[in-house]
């Protein structure tokens, strides 16, 4: 009888260990699926950078006590299926910001770095693609030139220069653009 109990107990503990291992594997798969689905939900509203998704998943992991090792797995899967592509994000972002907000190259670089995109990717993009800063500066200045018409020449120059520099334009482009506007007046 004693052997039977030991044998039974041994089998029972082995079954429990197998059950725990199976539960851990299932639990890990469920956690992975949960993180993956949450990231897809965030990506469905608009395009995001790898850094933004990583930050979001870190918040989810802390809040819901999920294994943090899964973050890299989820991000690599999202990259594999091309849901996260920082170079495409840069291209789309620059197109939108130059059309809608007339931002200069420096301003765009600063904003992209704030979004967590690596400097290498940003520099590669701007090495292969050009931004017509002079045209963008003219468009931006055209929008505000009327506001400063009543000011004396020095104050108008100062305010328009500050405005364009805040938009991320290079000083030489700013100076040249303002001079063109003043000559045409």
PDB file of C-alpha atoms in Angstrom, residues 4-182:
ATOM      1  CA  UNK A   4       0.970   2.657  -4.223  1.00  0.00           C
ATOM      2  CA  UNK A   5       0.562   5.901  -2.290  1.00  0.00           C
ATOM      3  CA  UNK A   6       4.086   7.065  -3.170  1.00  0.00           C
ATOM      4  CA  UNK A   7       3.590   6.094  -6.764  1.00  0.00           C
ATOM      5  CA  UNK A   8       0.220   7.817  -6.808  1.00  0.00           C
ATOM      6  CA  UNK A   9       1.618  10.918  -5.132  1.00  0.00           C
ATOM      7  CA  UNK A  10       4.519  10.987  -7.575  1.00  0.00           C
ATOM      8  CA  UNK A  11       2.172  10.735 -10.537  1.00  0.00           C
ATOM      9  CA  UNK A  12      -0.040  13.391  -9.074  1.00  0.00           C
ATOM     10  CA  UNK A  13       2.834  15.843  -8.617  1.00  0.00           C
ATOM     11  CA  UNK A  14       4.100  15.122 -12.134  1.00  0.00           C
ATOM     12  CA  UNK A  15       0.649  15.793 -13.488  1.00  0.00           C
ATOM     13  CA  UNK A  16       0.484  19.030 -11.532  1.00  0.00           C
ATOM     14  CA  UNK A  17       3.873  20.131 -12.895  1.00  0.00           C
ATOM     15  CA  UNK A  18       2.812  19.284 -16.439  1.00  0.00           C
ATOM     16  CA  UNK A  19      -0.403  21.198 -15.889  1.00  0.00           C
ATOM     17  CA  UNK A  20       1.515  24.208 -14.556  1.00  0.00           C
ATOM     18  CA  UNK A  21       3.892  24.113 -17.515  1.00  0.00           C
ATOM     19  CA  UNK A  22       0.974  23.916 -19.915  1.00  0.00           C
ATOM     20  CA  UNK A  23      -0.746  26.762 -18.088  1.00  0.00           C
ATOM     21  CA  UNK A  24       2.431  28.865 -18.253  1.00  0.00           C
ATOM     22  CA  UNK A  25       2.738  28.263 -21.989  1.00  0.00           C
ATOM     23  CA  UNK A  26      -0.923  29.092 -22.513  1.00  0.00           C
ATOM     24  CA  UNK A  27      -0.642  32.076 -20.226  1.00  0.00           C
ATOM     25  CA  UNK A  28       2.375  33.337 -22.171  1.00  0.00           C
ATOM     26  CA  UNK A  29       0.531  32.884 -25.483  1.00  0.00           C
ATOM     27  CA  UNK A  30      -2.489  34.699 -24.098  1.00  0.00           C
ATOM     28  CA  UNK A  31      -0.292  37.543 -22.871  1.00  0.00           C
ATOM     29  CA  UNK A  32       1.436  37.744 -26.260  1.00  0.00           C
ATOM     30  CA  UNK A  33      -1.911  37.816 -28.057  1.00  0.00           C
ATOM     31  CA  UNK A  34      -3.196  40.448 -25.670  1.00  0.00           C
ATOM     32  CA  UNK A  35      -0.176  42.698 -26.288  1.00  0.00           C
ATOM     33  CA  UNK A  36      -0.335  42.100 -30.028  1.00  0.00           C
ATOM     34  CA  UNK A  37      -4.050  42.928 -30.192  1.00  0.00           C
ATOM     35  CA  UNK A  38      -3.571  46.057 -28.076  1.00  0.00           C
ATOM     36  CA  UNK A  39      -0.788  47.254 -30.370  1.00  0.00           C
ATOM     37  CA  UNK A  40      -2.944  46.579 -33.445  1.00  0.00           C
ATOM     38  CA  UNK A  41      -5.747  48.601 -31.893  1.00  0.00           C
ATOM     39  CA  UNK A  42      -3.376  51.535 -31.337  1.00  0.00           C
ATOM     40  CA  UNK A  43      -1.979  51.241 -34.856  1.00  0.00           C
ATOM     41  CA  UNK A  44      -5.453  51.127 -36.392  1.00  0.00           C
ATOM     42  CA  UNK A  45      -6.102  54.775 -35.566  1.00  0.00           C
ATOM     43  CA  UNK A  46      -2.900  56.171 -37.106  1.00  0.00           C
ATOM     44  CA  UNK A  47       0.668  55.291 -37.971  1.00  0.00           C
ATOM     45  CA  UNK A  48       3.128  55.148 -35.052  1.00  0.00           C
ATOM     46  CA  UNK A  49       6.860  54.832 -34.583  1.00  0.00           C
ATOM     47  CA  UNK A  50       8.574  51.837 -33.052  1.00  0.00           C
ATOM     48  CA  UNK A  51       9.446  53.927 -30.016  1.00  0.00           C
ATOM     49  CA  UNK A  52       5.843  55.030 -29.519  1.00  0.00           C
ATOM     50  CA  UNK A  53       4.613  51.418 -29.672  1.00  0.00           C
ATOM     51  CA  UNK A  54       7.371  50.290 -27.304  1.00  0.00           C
ATOM     52  CA  UNK A  55       6.422  53.012 -24.794  1.00  0.00           C
ATOM     53  CA  UNK A  56       2.749  52.083 -25.071  1.00  0.00           C
ATOM     54  CA  UNK A  57       3.454  48.372 -24.552  1.00  0.00           C
ATOM     55  CA  UNK A  58       5.667  49.155 -21.554  1.00  0.00           C
ATOM     56  CA  UNK A  59       2.750  51.016 -19.969  1.00  0.00           C
ATOM     57  CA  UNK A  60       0.428  48.068 -20.679  1.00  0.00           C
ATOM     58  CA  UNK A  61       2.944  45.593 -19.237  1.00  0.00           C
ATOM     59  CA  UNK A  62       3.299  47.599 -16.031  1.00  0.00           C
ATOM     60  CA  UNK A  63      -0.419  48.139 -15.647  1.00  0.00           C
ATOM     61  CA  UNK A  64      -1.511  44.562 -16.323  1.00  0.00           C
ATOM     62  CA  UNK A  65       1.533  42.733 -14.929  1.00  0.00           C
ATOM     63  CA  UNK A  66       2.434  40.982 -18.171  1.00  0.00           C
ATOM     64  CA  UNK A  67       5.856  39.509 -18.953  1.00  0.00           C
ATOM     65  CA  UNK A  68       7.973  42.356 -20.352  1.00  0.00           C
ATOM     66  CA  UNK A  69      10.018  39.975 -22.537  1.00  0.00           C
ATOM     67  CA  UNK A  70       7.022  39.752 -24.840  1.00  0.00           C
ATOM     68  CA  UNK A  71       7.384  43.383 -25.944  1.00  0.00           C
ATOM     69  CA  UNK A  72      10.319  42.638 -28.243  1.00  0.00           C
ATOM     70  CA  UNK A  73       8.503  39.645 -29.712  1.00  0.00           C
ATOM     71  CA  UNK A  74       5.430  41.754 -30.463  1.00  0.00           C
ATOM     72  CA  UNK A  75       7.495  44.568 -31.986  1.00  0.00           C
ATOM     73  CA  UNK A  76       9.490  42.179 -34.161  1.00  0.00           C
ATOM     74  CA  UNK A  77       6.229  40.625 -35.408  1.00  0.00           C
ATOM     75  CA  UNK A  78       4.779  44.072 -36.153  1.00  0.00           C
ATOM     76  CA  UNK A  79       7.924  44.934 -38.105  1.00  0.00           C
ATOM     77  CA  UNK A  80       7.781  41.625 -39.974  1.00  0.00           C
ATOM     78  CA  UNK A  81       4.251  42.322 -41.208  1.00  0.00           C
ATOM     79  CA  UNK A  82       5.232  45.959 -41.888  1.00  0.00           C
ATOM     80  CA  UNK A  83       2.836  47.563 -39.424  1.00  0.00           C
ATOM     81  CA  UNK A  84       5.791  49.430 -37.920  1.00  0.00           C
ATOM     82  CA  UNK A  85       8.168  51.011 -40.408  1.00  0.00           C
ATOM     83  CA  UNK A  86      10.066  54.063 -39.175  1.00  0.00           C
ATOM     84  CA  UNK A  87      11.432  54.992 -42.603  1.00  0.00           C
ATOM     85  CA  UNK A  88       7.909  55.035 -44.053  1.00  0.00           C
ATOM     86  CA  UNK A  89       6.741  57.008 -41.018  1.00  0.00           C
ATOM     87  CA  UNK A  90       9.442  59.628 -41.638  1.00  0.00           C
ATOM     88  CA  UNK A  91       8.444  59.970 -45.279  1.00  0.00           C
ATOM     89  CA  UNK A  92       4.735  60.344 -44.507  1.00  0.00           C
ATOM     90  CA  UNK A  93       5.354  62.686 -41.583  1.00  0.00           C
ATOM     91  CA  UNK A  94       7.606  65.016 -43.589  1.00  0.00           C
ATOM     92  CA  UNK A  95       5.087  65.142 -46.443  1.00  0.00           C
ATOM     93  CA  UNK A  96       2.235  66.044 -44.110  1.00  0.00           C
ATOM     94  CA  UNK A  97       4.142  68.585 -42.031  1.00  0.00           C
ATOM     95  CA  UNK A  98       5.591  70.400 -45.034  1.00  0.00           C
ATOM     96  CA  UNK A  99       2.180  70.669 -46.695  1.00  0.00           C
ATOM     97  CA  UNK A 100       0.087  71.582 -43.666  1.00  0.00           C
ATOM     98  CA  UNK A 101       2.424  73.369 -41.280  1.00  0.00           C
ATOM     99  CA  UNK A 102       5.266  74.597 -43.539  1.00  0.00           C
ATOM    100  CA  UNK A 103       8.022  73.353 -41.244  1.00  0.00           C
ATOM    101  CA  UNK A 104      11.713  73.742 -42.022  1.00  0.00           C
ATOM    102  CA  UNK A 105      14.232  70.919 -42.061  1.00  0.00           C
ATOM    103  CA  UNK A 106      15.546  71.648 -38.562  1.00  0.00           C
ATOM    104  CA  UNK A 107      12.030  71.733 -37.159  1.00  0.00           C
ATOM    105  CA  UNK A 108      11.167  68.439 -38.824  1.00  0.00           C
ATOM    106  CA  UNK A 109      14.315  66.764 -37.509  1.00  0.00           C
ATOM    107  CA  UNK A 110      13.553  67.976 -33.994  1.00  0.00           C
ATOM    108  CA  UNK A 111       9.961  66.706 -34.121  1.00  0.00           C
ATOM    109  CA  UNK A 112      11.011  63.314 -35.481  1.00  0.00           C
ATOM    110  CA  UNK A 113      13.613  62.918 -32.739  1.00  0.00           C
ATOM    111  CA  UNK A 114      10.943  63.761 -30.147  1.00  0.00           C
ATOM    112  CA  UNK A 115       8.893  60.889 -31.542  1.00  0.00           C
ATOM    113  CA  UNK A 116      11.772  58.504 -30.798  1.00  0.00           C
ATOM    114  CA  UNK A 117      13.086  57.947 -34.301  1.00  0.00           C
ATOM    115  CA  UNK A 118      16.814  57.260 -34.460  1.00  0.00           C
ATOM    116  CA  UNK A 119      19.046  59.977 -35.879  1.00  0.00           C
ATOM    117  CA  UNK A 120      20.534  57.543 -38.409  1.00  0.00           C
ATOM    118  CA  UNK A 121      17.150  56.951 -40.030  1.00  0.00           C
ATOM    119  CA  UNK A 122      16.387  60.682 -40.075  1.00  0.00           C
ATOM    120  CA  UNK A 123      19.757  61.574 -41.591  1.00  0.00           C
ATOM    121  CA  UNK A 124      19.390  58.841 -44.209  1.00  0.00           C
ATOM    122  CA  UNK A 125      15.995  60.195 -45.211  1.00  0.00           C
ATOM    123  CA  UNK A 126      17.197  63.782 -45.578  1.00  0.00           C
ATOM    124  CA  UNK A 127      20.331  62.642 -47.432  1.00  0.00           C
ATOM    125  CA  UNK A 128      18.146  60.926 -50.042  1.00  0.00           C
ATOM    126  CA  UNK A 129      15.262  63.436 -50.125  1.00  0.00           C
ATOM    127  CA  UNK A 130      15.296  67.196 -50.280  1.00  0.00           C
ATOM    128  CA  UNK A 131      12.919  69.687 -48.716  1.00  0.00           C
ATOM    129  CA  UNK A 132      12.385  72.950 -50.599  1.00  0.00           C
ATOM    130  CA  UNK A 133      12.830  75.192 -47.577  1.00  0.00           C
ATOM    131  CA  UNK A 134      12.732  78.424 -49.558  1.00  0.00           C
ATOM    132  CA  UNK A 135       9.313  77.651 -51.001  1.00  0.00           C
ATOM    133  CA  UNK A 136       8.014  76.481 -47.616  1.00  0.00           C
ATOM    134  CA  UNK A 137       9.350  79.619 -45.915  1.00  0.00           C
ATOM    135  CA  UNK A 138       7.594  81.789 -48.514  1.00  0.00           C
ATOM    136  CA  UNK A 139       4.319  79.958 -47.924  1.00  0.00           C
ATOM    137  CA  UNK A 140       4.656  80.287 -44.141  1.00  0.00           C
ATOM    138  CA  UNK A 141       5.605  83.956 -44.328  1.00  0.00           C
ATOM    139  CA  UNK A 142       2.759  84.727 -46.733  1.00  0.00           C
ATOM    140  CA  UNK A 143       0.276  83.594 -44.068  1.00  0.00           C
ATOM    141  CA  UNK A 144       1.542  86.059 -41.444  1.00  0.00           C
ATOM    142  CA  UNK A 145       2.959  88.921 -43.534  1.00  0.00           C
ATOM    143  CA  UNK A 146      -0.281  90.914 -43.366  1.00  0.00           C
ATOM    144  CA  UNK A 147      -0.261  90.899 -39.567  1.00  0.00           C
ATOM    145  CA  UNK A 148       2.996  92.793 -39.457  1.00  0.00           C
ATOM    146  CA  UNK A 149       2.313  95.272 -42.267  1.00  0.00           C
ATOM    147  CA  UNK A 150       1.624  98.194 -39.923  1.00  0.00           C
ATOM    148  CA  UNK A 151       4.906  97.804 -38.024  1.00  0.00           C
ATOM    149  CA  UNK A 152       8.094  99.662 -38.836  1.00  0.00           C
ATOM    150  CA  UNK A 153      10.658  97.820 -40.942  1.00  0.00           C
ATOM    151  CA  UNK A 154      12.882  96.782 -38.007  1.00  0.00           C
ATOM    152  CA  UNK A 155      10.050  95.364 -35.877  1.00  0.00           C
ATOM    153  CA  UNK A 156       8.506  93.561 -38.845  1.00  0.00           C
ATOM    154  CA  UNK A 157      11.888  92.020 -39.720  1.00  0.00           C
ATOM    155  CA  UNK A 158      12.391  90.949 -36.108  1.00  0.00           C
ATOM    156  CA  UNK A 159       8.943  89.370 -35.707  1.00  0.00           C
ATOM    157  CA  UNK A 160       8.929  87.569 -39.062  1.00  0.00           C
ATOM    158  CA  UNK A 161      12.463  86.292 -38.458  1.00  0.00           C
ATOM    159  CA  UNK A 162      11.467  84.904 -35.075  1.00  0.00           C
ATOM    160  CA  UNK A 163       8.348  83.336 -36.562  1.00  0.00           C
ATOM    161  CA  UNK A 164      10.237  81.514 -39.310  1.00  0.00           C
ATOM    162  CA  UNK A 165      13.061  80.434 -37.006  1.00  0.00           C
ATOM    163  CA  UNK A 166      10.490  78.904 -34.644  1.00  0.00           C
ATOM    164  CA  UNK A 167       9.148  76.968 -37.627  1.00  0.00           C
ATOM    165  CA  UNK A 168      12.568  75.347 -38.031  1.00  0.00           C
ATOM    166  CA  UNK A 169      13.965  77.238 -41.022  1.00  0.00           C
ATOM    167  CA  UNK A 170      17.651  77.990 -41.445  1.00  0.00           C
ATOM    168  CA  UNK A 171      18.623  81.626 -40.831  1.00  0.00           C
ATOM    169  CA  UNK A 172      19.936  82.143 -44.382  1.00  0.00           C
ATOM    170  CA  UNK A 173      16.639  80.948 -45.838  1.00  0.00           C
ATOM    171  CA  UNK A 174      14.746  83.217 -43.432  1.00  0.00           C
ATOM    172  CA  UNK A 175      16.822  86.279 -44.300  1.00  0.00           C
ATOM    173  CA  UNK A 176      16.537  85.678 -48.039  1.00  0.00           C
ATOM    174  CA  UNK A 177      12.767  85.110 -47.876  1.00  0.00           C
ATOM    175  CA  UNK A 178      12.109  88.241 -45.825  1.00  0.00           C
ATOM    176  CA  UNK A 179      14.248  90.343 -48.168  1.00  0.00           C
ATOM    177  CA  UNK A 180      12.241  89.071 -51.149  1.00  0.00           C
ATOM    178  CA  UNK A 181       8.974  89.981 -49.415  1.00  0.00           C
ATOM    179  CA  UNK A 182      10.232  93.450 -48.512  1.00  0.00           C
TER     180      UNK A 182
END
